N, CA, C and O atoms as a printed pandas DataFrame, in Angstrom:
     atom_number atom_name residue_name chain_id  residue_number  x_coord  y_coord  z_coord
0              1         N          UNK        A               1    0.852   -1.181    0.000
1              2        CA          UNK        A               1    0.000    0.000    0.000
2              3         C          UNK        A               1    0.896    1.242    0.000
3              4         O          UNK        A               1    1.899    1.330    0.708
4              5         N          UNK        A               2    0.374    2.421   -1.033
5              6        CA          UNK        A               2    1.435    3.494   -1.322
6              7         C          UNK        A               2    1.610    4.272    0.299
7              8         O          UNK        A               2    0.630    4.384    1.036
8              9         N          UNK        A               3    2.806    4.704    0.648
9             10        CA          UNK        A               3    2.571    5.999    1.511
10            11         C          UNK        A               3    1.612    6.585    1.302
11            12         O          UNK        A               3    0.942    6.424    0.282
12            13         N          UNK        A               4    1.282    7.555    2.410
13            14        CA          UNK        A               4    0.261    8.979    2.101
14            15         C          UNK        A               4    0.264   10.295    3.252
15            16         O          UNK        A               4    1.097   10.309    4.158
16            17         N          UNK        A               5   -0.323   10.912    3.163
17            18        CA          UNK        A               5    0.180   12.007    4.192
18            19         C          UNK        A               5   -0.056   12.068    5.013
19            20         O          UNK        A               5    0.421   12.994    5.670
20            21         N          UNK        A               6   -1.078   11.036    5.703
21            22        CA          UNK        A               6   -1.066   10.381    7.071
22            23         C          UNK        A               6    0.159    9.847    7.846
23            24         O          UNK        A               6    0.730   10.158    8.891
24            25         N          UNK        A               7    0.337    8.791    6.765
25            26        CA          UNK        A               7    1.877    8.267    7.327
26            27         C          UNK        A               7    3.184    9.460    7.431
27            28         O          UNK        A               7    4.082    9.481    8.272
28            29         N          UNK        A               8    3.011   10.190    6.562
29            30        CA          UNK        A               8    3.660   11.436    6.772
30            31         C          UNK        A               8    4.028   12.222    7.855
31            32         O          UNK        A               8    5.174   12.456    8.240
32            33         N          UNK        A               9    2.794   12.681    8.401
33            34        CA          UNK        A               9    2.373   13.299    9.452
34            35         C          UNK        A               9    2.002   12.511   10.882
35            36         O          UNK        A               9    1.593   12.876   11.984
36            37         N          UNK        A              10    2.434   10.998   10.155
37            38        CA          UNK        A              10    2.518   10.032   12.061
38            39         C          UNK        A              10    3.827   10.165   12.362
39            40         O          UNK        A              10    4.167   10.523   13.489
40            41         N          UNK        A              11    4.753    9.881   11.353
41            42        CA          UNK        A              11    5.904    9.674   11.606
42            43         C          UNK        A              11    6.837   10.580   11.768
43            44         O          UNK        A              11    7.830   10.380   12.468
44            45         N          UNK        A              12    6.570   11.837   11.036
45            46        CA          UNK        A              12    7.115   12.911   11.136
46            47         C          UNK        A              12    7.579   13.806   12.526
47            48         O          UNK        A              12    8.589   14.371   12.946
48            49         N          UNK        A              13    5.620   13.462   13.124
49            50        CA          UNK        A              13    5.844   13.421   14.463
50            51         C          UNK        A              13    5.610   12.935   15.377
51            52         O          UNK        A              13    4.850   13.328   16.262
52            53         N          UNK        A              14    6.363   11.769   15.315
53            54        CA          UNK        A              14    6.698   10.815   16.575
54            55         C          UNK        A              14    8.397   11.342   16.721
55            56         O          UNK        A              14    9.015   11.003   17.731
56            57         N          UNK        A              15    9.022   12.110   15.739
57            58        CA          UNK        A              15   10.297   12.447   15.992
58            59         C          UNK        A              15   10.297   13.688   17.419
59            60         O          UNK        A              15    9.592   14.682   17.593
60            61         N          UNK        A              16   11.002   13.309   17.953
61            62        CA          UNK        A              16   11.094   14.129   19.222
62            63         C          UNK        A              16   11.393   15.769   19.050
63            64         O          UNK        A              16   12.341   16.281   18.455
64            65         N          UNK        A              17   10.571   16.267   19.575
65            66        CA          UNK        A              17   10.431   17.478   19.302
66            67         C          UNK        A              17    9.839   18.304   18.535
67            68         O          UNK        A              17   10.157   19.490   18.450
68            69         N          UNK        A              18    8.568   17.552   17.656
69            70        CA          UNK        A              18    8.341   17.801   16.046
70            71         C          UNK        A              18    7.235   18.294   16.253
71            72         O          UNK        A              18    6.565   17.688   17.089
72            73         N          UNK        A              19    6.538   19.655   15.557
73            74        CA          UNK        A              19    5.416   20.169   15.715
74            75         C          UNK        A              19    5.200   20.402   14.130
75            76         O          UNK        A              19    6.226   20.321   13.454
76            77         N          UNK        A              20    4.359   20.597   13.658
77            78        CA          UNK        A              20    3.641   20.723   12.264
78            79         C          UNK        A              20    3.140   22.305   12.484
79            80         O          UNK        A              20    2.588   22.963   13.366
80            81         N          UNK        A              21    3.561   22.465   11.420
81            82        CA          UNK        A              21    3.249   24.515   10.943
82            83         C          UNK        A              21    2.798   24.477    9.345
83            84         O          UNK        A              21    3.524   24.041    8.452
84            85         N          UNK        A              22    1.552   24.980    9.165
85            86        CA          UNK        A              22    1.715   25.415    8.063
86            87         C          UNK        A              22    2.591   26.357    7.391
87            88         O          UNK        A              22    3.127   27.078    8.232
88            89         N          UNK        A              23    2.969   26.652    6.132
89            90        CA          UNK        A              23    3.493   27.454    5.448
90            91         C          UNK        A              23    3.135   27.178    3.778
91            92         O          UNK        A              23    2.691   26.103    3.374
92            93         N          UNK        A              24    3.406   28.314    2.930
93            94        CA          UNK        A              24    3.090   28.217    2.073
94            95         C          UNK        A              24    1.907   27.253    1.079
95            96         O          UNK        A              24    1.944   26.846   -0.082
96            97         N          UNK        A              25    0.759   27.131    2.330
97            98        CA          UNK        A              25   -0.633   26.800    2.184
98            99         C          UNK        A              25    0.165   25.398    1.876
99           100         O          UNK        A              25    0.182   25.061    0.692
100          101         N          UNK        A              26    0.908   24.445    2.940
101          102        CA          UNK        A              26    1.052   23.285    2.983
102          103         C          UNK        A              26    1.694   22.961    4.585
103          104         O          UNK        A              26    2.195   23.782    5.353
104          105         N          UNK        A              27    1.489   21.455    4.797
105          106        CA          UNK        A              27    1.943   21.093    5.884
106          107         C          UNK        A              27    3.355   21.130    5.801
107          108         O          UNK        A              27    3.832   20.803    4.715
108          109         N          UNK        A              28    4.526   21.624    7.175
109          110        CA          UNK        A              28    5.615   21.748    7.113
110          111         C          UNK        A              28    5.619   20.523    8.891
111          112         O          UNK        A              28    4.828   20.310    9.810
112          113         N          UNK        A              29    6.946   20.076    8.516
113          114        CA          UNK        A              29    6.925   19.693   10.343
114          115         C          UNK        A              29    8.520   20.273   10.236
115          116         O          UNK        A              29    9.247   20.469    9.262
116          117         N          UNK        A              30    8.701   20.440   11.567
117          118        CA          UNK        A              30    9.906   21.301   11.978
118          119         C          UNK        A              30   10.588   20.943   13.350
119          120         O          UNK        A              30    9.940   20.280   14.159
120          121         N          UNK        A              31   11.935   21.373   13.665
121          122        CA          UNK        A              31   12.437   20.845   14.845
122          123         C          UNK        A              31   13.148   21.608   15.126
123          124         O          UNK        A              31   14.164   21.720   14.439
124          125         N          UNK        A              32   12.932   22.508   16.300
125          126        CA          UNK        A              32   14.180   23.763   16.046
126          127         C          UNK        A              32   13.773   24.568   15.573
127          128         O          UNK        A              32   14.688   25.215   15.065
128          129         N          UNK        A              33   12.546   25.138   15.336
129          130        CA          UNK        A              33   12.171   25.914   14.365
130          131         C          UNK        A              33   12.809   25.917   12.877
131          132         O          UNK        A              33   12.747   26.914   12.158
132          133         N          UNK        A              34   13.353   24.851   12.532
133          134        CA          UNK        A              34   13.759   24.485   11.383
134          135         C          UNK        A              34   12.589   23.889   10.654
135          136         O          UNK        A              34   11.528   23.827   11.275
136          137         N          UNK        A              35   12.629   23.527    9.656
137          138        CA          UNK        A              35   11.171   22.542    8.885
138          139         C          UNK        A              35   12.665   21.695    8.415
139          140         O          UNK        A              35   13.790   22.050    8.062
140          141         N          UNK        A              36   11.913   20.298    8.648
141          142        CA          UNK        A              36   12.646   19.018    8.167
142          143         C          UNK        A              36   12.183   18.753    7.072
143          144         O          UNK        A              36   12.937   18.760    6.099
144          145         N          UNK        A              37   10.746   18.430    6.920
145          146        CA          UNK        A              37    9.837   17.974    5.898
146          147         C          UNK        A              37    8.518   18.957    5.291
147          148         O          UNK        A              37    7.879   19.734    6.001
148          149         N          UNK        A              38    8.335   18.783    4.168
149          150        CA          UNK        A              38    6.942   19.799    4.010
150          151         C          UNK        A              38    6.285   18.430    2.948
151          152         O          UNK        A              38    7.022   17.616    2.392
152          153         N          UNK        A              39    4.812   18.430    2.850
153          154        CA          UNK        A              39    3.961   18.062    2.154
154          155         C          UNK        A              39    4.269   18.790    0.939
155          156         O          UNK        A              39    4.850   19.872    1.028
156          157         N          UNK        A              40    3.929   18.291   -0.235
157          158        CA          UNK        A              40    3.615   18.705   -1.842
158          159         C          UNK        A              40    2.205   19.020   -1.030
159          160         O          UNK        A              40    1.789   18.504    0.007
160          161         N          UNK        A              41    1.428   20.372   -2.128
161          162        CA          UNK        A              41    0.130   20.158   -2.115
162          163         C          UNK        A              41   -0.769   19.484   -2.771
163          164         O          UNK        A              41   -1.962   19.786   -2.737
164          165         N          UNK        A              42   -0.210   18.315   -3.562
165          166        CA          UNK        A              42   -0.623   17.134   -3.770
166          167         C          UNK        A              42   -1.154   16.020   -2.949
167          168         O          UNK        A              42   -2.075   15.233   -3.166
168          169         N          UNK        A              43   -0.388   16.146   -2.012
169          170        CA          UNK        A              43    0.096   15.485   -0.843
170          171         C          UNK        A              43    0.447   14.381   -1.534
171          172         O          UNK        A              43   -0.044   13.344   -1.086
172          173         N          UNK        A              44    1.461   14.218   -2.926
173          174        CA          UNK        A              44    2.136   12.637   -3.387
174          175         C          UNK        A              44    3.278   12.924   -3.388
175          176         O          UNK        A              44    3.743   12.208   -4.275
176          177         N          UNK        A              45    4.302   13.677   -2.862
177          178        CA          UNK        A              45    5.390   13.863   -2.314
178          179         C          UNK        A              45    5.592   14.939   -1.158
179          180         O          UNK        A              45    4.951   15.946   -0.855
180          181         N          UNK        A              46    6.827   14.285   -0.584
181          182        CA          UNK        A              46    7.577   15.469    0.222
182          183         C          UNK        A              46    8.671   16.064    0.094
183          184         O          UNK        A              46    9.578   15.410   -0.421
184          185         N          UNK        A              47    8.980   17.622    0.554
185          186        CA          UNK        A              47   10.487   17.740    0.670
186          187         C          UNK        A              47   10.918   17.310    2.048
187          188         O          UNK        A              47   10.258   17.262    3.087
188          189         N          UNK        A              48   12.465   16.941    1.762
189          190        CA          UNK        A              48   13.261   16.662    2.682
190          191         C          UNK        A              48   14.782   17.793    2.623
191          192         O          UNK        A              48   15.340   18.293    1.646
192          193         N          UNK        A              49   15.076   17.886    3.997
193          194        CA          UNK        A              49   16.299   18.378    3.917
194          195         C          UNK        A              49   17.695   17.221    3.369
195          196         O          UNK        A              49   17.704   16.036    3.703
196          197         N          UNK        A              50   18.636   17.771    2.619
197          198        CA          UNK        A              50   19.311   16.473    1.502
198          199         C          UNK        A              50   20.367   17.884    1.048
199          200         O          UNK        A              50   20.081   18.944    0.493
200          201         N          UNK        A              51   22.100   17.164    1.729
201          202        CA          UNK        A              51   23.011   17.831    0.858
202          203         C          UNK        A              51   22.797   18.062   -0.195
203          204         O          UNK        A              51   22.108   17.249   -0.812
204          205         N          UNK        A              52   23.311   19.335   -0.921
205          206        CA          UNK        A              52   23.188   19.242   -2.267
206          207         C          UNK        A              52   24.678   17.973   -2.978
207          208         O          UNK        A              52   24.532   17.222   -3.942
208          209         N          UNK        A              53   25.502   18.066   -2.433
209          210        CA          UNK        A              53   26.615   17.055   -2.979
210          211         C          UNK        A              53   26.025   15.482   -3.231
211          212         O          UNK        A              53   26.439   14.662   -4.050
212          213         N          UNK        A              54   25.029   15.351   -2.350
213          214        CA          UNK        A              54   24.291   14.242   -2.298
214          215         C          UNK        A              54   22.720   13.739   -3.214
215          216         O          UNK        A              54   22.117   12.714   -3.534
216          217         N          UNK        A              55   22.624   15.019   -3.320
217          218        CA          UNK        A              55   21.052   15.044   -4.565
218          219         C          UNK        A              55   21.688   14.292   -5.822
219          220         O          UNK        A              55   21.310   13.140   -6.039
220          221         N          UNK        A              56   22.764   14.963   -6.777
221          222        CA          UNK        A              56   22.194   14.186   -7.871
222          223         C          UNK        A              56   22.905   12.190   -8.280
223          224         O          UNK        A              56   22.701   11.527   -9.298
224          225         N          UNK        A              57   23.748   11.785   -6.967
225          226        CA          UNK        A              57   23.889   10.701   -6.482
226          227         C          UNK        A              57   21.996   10.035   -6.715
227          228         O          UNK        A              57   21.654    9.313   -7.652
228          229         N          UNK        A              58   21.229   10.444   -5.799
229          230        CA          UNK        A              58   20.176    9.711   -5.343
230          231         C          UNK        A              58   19.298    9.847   -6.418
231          232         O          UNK        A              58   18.763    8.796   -6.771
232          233         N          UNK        A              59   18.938   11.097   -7.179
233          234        CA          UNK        A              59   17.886   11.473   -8.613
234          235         C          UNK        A              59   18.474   10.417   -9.310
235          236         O          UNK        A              59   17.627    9.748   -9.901
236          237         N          UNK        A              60   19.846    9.949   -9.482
237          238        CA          UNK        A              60   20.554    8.805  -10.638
238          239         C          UNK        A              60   20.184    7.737  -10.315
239          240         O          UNK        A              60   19.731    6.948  -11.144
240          241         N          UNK        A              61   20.298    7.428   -8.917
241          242        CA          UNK        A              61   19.936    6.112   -8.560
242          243         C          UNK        A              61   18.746    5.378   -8.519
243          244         O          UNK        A              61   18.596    4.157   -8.571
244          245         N          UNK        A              62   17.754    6.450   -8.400
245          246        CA          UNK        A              62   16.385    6.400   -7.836
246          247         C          UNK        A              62   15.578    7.722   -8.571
247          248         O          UNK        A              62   15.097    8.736   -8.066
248          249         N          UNK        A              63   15.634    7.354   -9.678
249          250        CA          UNK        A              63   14.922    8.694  -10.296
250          251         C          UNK        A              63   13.267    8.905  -10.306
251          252         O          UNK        A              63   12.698    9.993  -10.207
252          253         N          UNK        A              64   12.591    7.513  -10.460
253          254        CA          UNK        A              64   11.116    7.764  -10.185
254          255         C          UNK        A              64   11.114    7.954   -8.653
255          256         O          UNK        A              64   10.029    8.235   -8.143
256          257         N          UNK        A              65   12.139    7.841   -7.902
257          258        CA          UNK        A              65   11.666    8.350   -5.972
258          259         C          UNK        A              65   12.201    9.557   -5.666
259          260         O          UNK        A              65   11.895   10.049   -4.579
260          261         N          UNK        A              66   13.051   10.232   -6.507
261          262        CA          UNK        A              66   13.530   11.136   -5.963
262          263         C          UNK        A              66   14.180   12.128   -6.991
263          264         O          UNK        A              66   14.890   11.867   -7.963
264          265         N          UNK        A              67   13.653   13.595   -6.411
265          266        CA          UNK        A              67   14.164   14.816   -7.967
266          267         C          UNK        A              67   13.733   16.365   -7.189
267          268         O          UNK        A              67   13.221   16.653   -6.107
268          269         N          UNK        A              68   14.047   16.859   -7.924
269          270        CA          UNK        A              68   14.130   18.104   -7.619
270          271         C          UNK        A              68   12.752   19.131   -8.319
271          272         O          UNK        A              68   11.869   18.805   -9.112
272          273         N          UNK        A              69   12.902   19.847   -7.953
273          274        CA          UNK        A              69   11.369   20.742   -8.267
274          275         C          UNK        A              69   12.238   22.268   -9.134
275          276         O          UNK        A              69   12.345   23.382   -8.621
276          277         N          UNK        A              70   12.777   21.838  -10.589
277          278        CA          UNK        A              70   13.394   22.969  -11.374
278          279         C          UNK        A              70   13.038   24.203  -10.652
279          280         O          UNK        A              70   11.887   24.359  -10.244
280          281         N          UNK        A              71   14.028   25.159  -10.456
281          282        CA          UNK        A              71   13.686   26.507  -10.296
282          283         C          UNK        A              71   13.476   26.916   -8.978
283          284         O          UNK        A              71   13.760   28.067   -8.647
284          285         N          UNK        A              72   12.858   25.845   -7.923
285          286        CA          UNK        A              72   12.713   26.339   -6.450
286          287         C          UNK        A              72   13.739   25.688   -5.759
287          288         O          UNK        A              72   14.420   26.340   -4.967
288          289         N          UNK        A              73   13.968   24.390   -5.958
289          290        CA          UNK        A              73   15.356   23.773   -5.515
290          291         C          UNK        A              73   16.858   23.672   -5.768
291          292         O          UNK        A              73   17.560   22.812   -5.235
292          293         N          UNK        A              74   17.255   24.490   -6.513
293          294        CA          UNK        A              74   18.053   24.255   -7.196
294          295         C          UNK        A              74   19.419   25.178   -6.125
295          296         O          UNK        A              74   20.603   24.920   -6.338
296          297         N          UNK        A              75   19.053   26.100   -5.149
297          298        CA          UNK        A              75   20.241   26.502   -4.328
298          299         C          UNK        A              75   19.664   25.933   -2.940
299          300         O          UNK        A              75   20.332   26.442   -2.041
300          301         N          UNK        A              76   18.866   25.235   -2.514
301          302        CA          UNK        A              76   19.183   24.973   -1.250
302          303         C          UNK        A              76   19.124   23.380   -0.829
303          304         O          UNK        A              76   18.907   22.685   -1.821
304          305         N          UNK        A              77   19.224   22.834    0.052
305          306        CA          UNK        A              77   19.972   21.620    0.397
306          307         C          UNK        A              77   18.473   20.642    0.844
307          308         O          UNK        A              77   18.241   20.305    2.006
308          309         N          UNK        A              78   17.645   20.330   -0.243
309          310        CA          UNK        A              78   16.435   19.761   -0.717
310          311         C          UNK        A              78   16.296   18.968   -1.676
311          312         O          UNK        A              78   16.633   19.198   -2.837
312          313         N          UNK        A              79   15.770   17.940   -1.247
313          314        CA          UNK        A              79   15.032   17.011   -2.707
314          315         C          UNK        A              79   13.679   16.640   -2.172
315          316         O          UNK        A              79   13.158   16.782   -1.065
316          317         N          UNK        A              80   13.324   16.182   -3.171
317          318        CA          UNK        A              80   11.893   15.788   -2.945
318          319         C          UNK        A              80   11.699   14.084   -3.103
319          320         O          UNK        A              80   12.529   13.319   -3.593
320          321         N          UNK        A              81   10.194   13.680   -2.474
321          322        CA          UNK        A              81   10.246   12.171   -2.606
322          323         C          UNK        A              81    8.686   11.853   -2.736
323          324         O          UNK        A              81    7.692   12.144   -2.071
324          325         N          UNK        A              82    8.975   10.988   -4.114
325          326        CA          UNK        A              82    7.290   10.754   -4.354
326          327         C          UNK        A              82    7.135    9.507   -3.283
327          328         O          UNK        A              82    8.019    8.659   -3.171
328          329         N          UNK        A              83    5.768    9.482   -2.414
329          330        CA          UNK        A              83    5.416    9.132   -1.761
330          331         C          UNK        A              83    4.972    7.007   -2.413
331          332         O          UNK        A              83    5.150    5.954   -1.800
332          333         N          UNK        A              84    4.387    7.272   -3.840
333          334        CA          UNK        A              84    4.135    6.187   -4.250
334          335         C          UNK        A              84    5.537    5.027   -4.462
335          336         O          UNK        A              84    5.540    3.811   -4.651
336          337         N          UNK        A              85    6.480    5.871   -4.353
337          338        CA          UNK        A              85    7.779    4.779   -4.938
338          339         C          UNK        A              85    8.541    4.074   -3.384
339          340         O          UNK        A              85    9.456    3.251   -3.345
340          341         N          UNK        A              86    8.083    4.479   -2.637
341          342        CA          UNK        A              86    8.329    3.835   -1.448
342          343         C          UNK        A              86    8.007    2.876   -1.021
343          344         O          UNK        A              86    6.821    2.766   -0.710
344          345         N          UNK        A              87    8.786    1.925   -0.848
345          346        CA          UNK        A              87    8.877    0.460   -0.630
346          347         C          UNK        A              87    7.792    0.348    1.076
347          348         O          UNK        A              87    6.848   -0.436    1.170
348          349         N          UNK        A              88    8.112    1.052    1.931
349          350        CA          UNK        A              88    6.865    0.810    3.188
350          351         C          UNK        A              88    7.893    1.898    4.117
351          352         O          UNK        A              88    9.029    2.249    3.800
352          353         N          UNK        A              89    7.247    2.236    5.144
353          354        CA          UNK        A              89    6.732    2.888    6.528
354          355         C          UNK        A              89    8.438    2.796    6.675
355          356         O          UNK        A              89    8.883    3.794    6.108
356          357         N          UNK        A              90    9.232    2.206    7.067
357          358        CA          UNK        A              90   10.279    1.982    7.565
358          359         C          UNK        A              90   11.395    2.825    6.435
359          360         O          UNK        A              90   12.465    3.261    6.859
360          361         N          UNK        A              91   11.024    2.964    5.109
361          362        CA          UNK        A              91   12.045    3.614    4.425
362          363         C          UNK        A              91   11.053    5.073    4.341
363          364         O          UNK        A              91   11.653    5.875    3.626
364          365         N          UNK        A              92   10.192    5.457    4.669
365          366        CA          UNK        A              92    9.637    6.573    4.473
366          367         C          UNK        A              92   10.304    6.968    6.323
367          368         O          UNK        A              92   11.125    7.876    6.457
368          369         N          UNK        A              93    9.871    6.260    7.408
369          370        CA          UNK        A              93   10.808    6.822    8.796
370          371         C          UNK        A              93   12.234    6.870    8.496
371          372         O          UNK        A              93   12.575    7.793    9.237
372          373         N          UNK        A              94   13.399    6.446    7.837
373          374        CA          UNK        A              94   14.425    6.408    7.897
374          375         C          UNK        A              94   14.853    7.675    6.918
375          376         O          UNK        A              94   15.918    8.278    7.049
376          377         N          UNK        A              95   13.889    7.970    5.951
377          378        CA          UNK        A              95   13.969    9.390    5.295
378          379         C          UNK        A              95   13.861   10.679    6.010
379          380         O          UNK        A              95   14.753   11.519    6.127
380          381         N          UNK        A              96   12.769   10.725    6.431
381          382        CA          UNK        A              96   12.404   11.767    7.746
382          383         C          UNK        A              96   13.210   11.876    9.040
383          384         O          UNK        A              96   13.489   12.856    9.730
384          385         N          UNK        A              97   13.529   10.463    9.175
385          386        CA          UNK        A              97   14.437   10.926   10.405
386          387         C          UNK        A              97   16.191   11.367   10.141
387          388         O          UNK        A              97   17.078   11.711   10.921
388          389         N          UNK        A              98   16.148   11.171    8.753
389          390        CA          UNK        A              98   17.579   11.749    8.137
390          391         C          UNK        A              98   17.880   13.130    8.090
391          392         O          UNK        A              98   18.912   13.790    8.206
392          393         N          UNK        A              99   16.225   13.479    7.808
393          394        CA          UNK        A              99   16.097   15.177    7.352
394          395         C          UNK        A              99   16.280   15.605    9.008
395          396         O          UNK        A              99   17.156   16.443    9.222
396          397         N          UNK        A             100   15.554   15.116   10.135
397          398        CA          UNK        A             100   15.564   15.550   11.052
398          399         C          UNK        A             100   16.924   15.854   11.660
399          400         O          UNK        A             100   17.256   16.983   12.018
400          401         N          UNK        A             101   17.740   14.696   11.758
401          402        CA          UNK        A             101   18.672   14.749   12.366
402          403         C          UNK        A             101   19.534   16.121   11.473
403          404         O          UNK        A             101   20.459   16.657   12.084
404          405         N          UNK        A             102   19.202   16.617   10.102
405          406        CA          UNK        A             102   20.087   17.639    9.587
406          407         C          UNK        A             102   19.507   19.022   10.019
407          408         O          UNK        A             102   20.004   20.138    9.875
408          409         N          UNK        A             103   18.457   18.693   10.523
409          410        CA          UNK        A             103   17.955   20.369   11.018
410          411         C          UNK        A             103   17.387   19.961   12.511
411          412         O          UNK        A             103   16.251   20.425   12.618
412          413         N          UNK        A             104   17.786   19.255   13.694
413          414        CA          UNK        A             104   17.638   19.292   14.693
414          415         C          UNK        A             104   18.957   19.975   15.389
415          416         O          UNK        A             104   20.107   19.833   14.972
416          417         N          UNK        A             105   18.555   20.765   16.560
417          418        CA          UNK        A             105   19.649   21.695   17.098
418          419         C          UNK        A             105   20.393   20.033   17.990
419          420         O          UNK        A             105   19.729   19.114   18.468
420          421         N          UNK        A             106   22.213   20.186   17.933
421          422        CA          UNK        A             106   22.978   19.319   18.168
422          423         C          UNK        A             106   22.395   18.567   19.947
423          424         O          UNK        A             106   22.280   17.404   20.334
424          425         N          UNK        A             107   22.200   19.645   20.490
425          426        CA          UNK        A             107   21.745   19.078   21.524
426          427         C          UNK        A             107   20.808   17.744   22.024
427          428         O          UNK        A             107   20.867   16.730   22.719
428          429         N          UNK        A             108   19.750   18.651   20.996
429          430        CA          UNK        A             108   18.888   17.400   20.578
430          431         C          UNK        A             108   19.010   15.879   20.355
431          432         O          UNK        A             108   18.694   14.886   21.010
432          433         N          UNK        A             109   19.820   16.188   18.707
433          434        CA          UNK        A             109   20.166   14.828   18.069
434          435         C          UNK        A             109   21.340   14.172   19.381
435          436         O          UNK        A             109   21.211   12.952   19.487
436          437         N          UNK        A             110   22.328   14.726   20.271
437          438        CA          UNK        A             110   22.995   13.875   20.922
438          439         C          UNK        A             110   22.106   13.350   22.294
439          440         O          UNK        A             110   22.386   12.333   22.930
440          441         N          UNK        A             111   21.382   13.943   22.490
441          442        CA          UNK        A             111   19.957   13.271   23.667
442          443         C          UNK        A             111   19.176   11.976   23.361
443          444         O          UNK        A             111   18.641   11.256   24.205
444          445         N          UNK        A             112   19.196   11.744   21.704
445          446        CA          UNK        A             112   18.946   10.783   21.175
446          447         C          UNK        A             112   19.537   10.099   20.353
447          448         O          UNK        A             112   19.134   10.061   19.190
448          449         N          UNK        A             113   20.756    9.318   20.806
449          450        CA          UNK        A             113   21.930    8.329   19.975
450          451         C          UNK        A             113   20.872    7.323   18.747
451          452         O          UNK        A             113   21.129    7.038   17.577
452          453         N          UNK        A             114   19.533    6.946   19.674
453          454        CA          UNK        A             114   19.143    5.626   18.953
454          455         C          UNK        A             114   18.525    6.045   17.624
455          456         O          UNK        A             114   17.975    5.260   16.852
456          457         N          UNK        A             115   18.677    7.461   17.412
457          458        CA          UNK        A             115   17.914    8.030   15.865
458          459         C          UNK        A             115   19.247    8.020   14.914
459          460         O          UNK        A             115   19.201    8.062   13.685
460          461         N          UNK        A             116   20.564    7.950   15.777
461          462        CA          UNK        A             116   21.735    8.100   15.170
462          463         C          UNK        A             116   22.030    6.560   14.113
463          464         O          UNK        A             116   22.219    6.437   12.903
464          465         N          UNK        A             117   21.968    5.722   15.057
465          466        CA          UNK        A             117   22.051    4.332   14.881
466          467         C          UNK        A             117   21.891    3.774   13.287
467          468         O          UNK        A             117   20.858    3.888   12.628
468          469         N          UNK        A             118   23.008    3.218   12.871
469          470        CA          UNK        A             118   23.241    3.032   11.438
470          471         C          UNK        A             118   23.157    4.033   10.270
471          472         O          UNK        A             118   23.082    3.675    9.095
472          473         N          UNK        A             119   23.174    5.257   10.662
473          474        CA          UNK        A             119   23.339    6.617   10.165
474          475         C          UNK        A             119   24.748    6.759    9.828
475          476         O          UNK        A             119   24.985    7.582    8.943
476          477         N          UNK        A             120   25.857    6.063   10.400
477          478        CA          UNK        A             120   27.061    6.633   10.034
478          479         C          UNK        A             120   27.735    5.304    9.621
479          480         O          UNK        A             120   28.892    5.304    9.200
């Protein structure tokens, strides 16, 4: 069964510290007052926070799961992820909690080693 923005918005925040804000007439969740993740207003993808050195690695590898949005992404450290190409729940949490750990204040992420875990 595809993701959807339920699963989005369970998992997003079960991450410690995570509150949901709208912005730009879409769901954002954030940590730190950072946003980790935002809804498409589709709701059939999300952005994630994602080096840019690391984007066009993953668009090559995985091009129907993952790409960029011409023109709005192209200077900051974002990709996007269609929700349908996701294999289940566990690679959609291990996405989100990637973005998190890049925009959670350090304090945070070292309060919680077990989000670290096979990350490095």
């Amino acid at each position: 069964m595809p993701m959807n923005a339920e699963d989005v918005r369970r998992i997003a925040l079960s991450l410690p510290d995570s509150s949901e804000k709208p912005a730009w007439g879409m769901p954002t969740f954030r940590v730190g007052g950072k946003i980790f993740a935002a809804l498409a207003d589709d709701d059939a993808s999300i952005g994630v926070k994602c080096p840019k050195e690391d984007r066009a690695e993953l668009i090559a590898a995985e091009p129907g799961k993952f790409f960029l949005r011409p023109g709005h992404d192209d200077n900051y450290a974002w990709i996007r992820v269609r929700l349908a190409a996701l294999r289940d729940t566990g690679e959609l949490r291990a996405i989100l909690t990637d973005s998190w750990l890049q925009a959670a204040p350090k304090r945070l992420v070292a309060a919680h080693p077990e989000l670290t875990a096979g990350t490095g």
